[in-house]
Amino acid sequence: MVSITVPPEYGYVVFGAGILPYFTSFYLGGKVMKMRKSCDVPYPNCYGVPGFHKKADEFNRVQRGHQNYLENVHDYQLMTLIGGLKHPIACAVGTVLFCIGSNLYMTGYADLTLDVKTARYKKGGAIKW
């Protein structure tokens, strides 16, 4: 029979993988909702349509920053919960960096003064990887 030993620090992993990503998602989603209103991109449009919405590119960059987070967070959560059984503190710290990096990634991506190809990393978004 296989037994799994849960380290005493595993609570940090549960906080990092189970709770912190939801607050991060709400925070990033709030930025999207704010831009949706200021750029006049109503529901059900997921993205702004160039030529139809005046600030389509501005909104789309914020939306893509949030979408990138949503595409990656579930895999990261799963890896953190499994890896935390062996290295709980490293996984908990990694999750904090992932969430902070996701915010920085979106901040860079949304900056219209930067080139879209490198903007997401120029503000520090690379720490999420």
Coordinates of C-alpha atoms in Angstrom, one line a residue:
M1 CA 0.0 0.0 0.0
V2 CA 1.2 3.5 -0.9
S3 CA 1.1 6.2 1.7
I4 CA 1.5 9.9 1.2
T5 CA 3.1 12.0 3.9
V6 CA 1.8 15.5 4.0
P7 CA 4.4 17.9 5.5
P8 CA 3.4 20.4 8.2
E9 CA 4.1 23.3 5.9
Y10 CA 1.6 22.1 3.3
G11 CA -1.0 24.7 4.5
Y12 CA 1.1 27.3 2.7
V13 CA 0.8 25.3 -0.5
V14 CA -3.0 25.1 -0.1
F15 CA -3.1 28.8 0.5
G16 CA -0.9 29.5 -2.5
A17 CA -2.5 27.1 -4.9
G18 CA -6.1 27.1 -3.6
I19 CA -6.8 30.7 -2.4
L20 CA -4.3 33.2 -3.8
P21 CA -5.1 32.5 -7.5
Y22 CA -8.8 33.3 -7.0
F23 CA -7.9 36.7 -5.5
T24 CA -5.5 37.3 -8.3
S25 CA -8.1 36.4 -10.9
F26 CA -10.7 38.7 -9.3
Y27 CA -8.1 41.5 -9.3
L28 CA -7.1 41.0 -12.9
G29 CA -10.7 40.5 -13.9
G30 CA -11.5 43.9 -12.2
K31 CA -8.9 45.5 -14.5
V32 CA -10.7 44.0 -17.5
M33 CA -14.1 45.2 -16.3
K34 CA -12.7 48.7 -15.8
M35 CA -11.2 48.7 -19.3
R36 CA -14.4 47.2 -20.8
K37 CA -16.3 50.2 -19.4
S38 CA -13.8 52.9 -20.4
C39 CA -13.2 51.4 -23.9
D40 CA -17.0 50.9 -24.5
V41 CA -16.7 47.2 -25.3
P42 CA -20.0 45.7 -24.1
Y43 CA -20.9 42.1 -23.4
P44 CA -21.1 39.6 -25.1
N45 CA -17.9 40.8 -26.9
C46 CA -14.9 39.0 -25.5
Y47 CA -12.6 41.2 -27.5
G48 CA -12.8 44.6 -29.1
V49 CA -13.3 44.6 -32.8
P50 CA -10.8 46.9 -34.6
G51 CA -12.7 49.4 -36.7
F52 CA -15.9 49.0 -34.7
H53 CA -14.6 49.7 -31.1
K54 CA -12.6 52.9 -31.0
K55 CA -10.2 51.6 -28.4
A56 CA -10.1 47.9 -29.4
D57 CA -6.3 47.5 -29.2
E58 CA -6.2 49.1 -25.7
F59 CA -8.9 46.8 -24.4
N60 CA -7.7 43.7 -26.2
R61 CA -4.2 44.0 -24.6
V62 CA -5.7 44.0 -21.1
Q63 CA -8.1 41.2 -22.0
R64 CA -5.2 39.0 -23.4
G65 CA -3.2 39.6 -20.2
H66 CA -6.1 38.2 -18.1
Q67 CA -6.7 35.4 -20.6
N68 CA -3.1 34.3 -20.4
Y69 CA -3.5 34.0 -16.6
L70 CA -6.6 32.0 -17.0
E71 CA -5.0 29.6 -19.5
N72 CA -2.0 28.9 -17.2
V73 CA -3.3 29.0 -13.6
H74 CA -5.0 25.6 -13.5
D75 CA -1.9 23.7 -14.6
Y76 CA 0.2 25.7 -12.2
Q77 CA -2.2 24.9 -9.3
L78 CA -2.0 21.2 -10.0
M79 CA 1.8 21.2 -10.2
T80 CA 2.0 23.2 -7.0
L81 CA -0.3 20.9 -5.1
I82 CA 1.7 17.8 -6.2
G83 CA 5.1 19.4 -5.9
G84 CA 4.2 20.8 -2.5
L85 CA 4.2 17.3 -1.0
K86 CA 8.0 17.2 -1.4
H87 CA 8.9 21.0 -1.4
P88 CA 6.1 22.9 0.3
I89 CA 7.9 26.2 0.9
A90 CA 9.4 26.4 -2.6
C91 CA 6.0 25.7 -4.1
A92 CA 4.3 28.3 -1.9
V93 CA 6.8 31.0 -2.8
G94 CA 6.6 30.0 -6.4
T95 CA 2.8 30.5 -6.4
V96 CA 3.2 34.0 -4.9
L97 CA 5.7 34.8 -7.6
F98 CA 3.4 33.4 -10.3
C99 CA 0.5 35.6 -9.0
I100 CA 2.6 38.8 -8.8
G101 CA 4.2 38.0 -12.1
S102 CA 0.8 37.6 -13.7
N103 CA -0.1 41.1 -12.6
L104 CA 3.1 42.5 -13.9
Y105 CA 2.6 40.5 -17.2
M106 CA -0.8 42.1 -17.6
T107 CA 0.6 45.6 -16.7
G108 CA 3.3 45.3 -19.3
Y109 CA 1.0 43.9 -21.9
A110 CA -1.5 46.8 -21.4
D111 CA 1.1 49.5 -21.7
L112 CA 0.5 50.9 -25.2
T113 CA 3.9 52.7 -25.2
L114 CA 5.7 49.4 -25.4
D115 CA 6.0 47.0 -28.4
V116 CA 3.4 44.2 -28.0
K117 CA 6.0 41.5 -28.6
T118 CA 8.1 42.4 -25.6
A119 CA 5.8 44.6 -23.5
R120 CA 4.6 41.8 -21.2
Y121 CA 8.1 41.0 -20.0
K122 CA 9.4 44.6 -19.7
K123 CA 7.4 45.3 -16.6
G124 CA 8.6 42.2 -14.8
G125 CA 6.1 39.6 -16.0
A126 CA 8.9 37.1 -16.6
I127 CA 9.0 36.2 -12.9
K128 CA 5.8 34.2 -13.4
W129 CA 7.7 31.6 -15.4

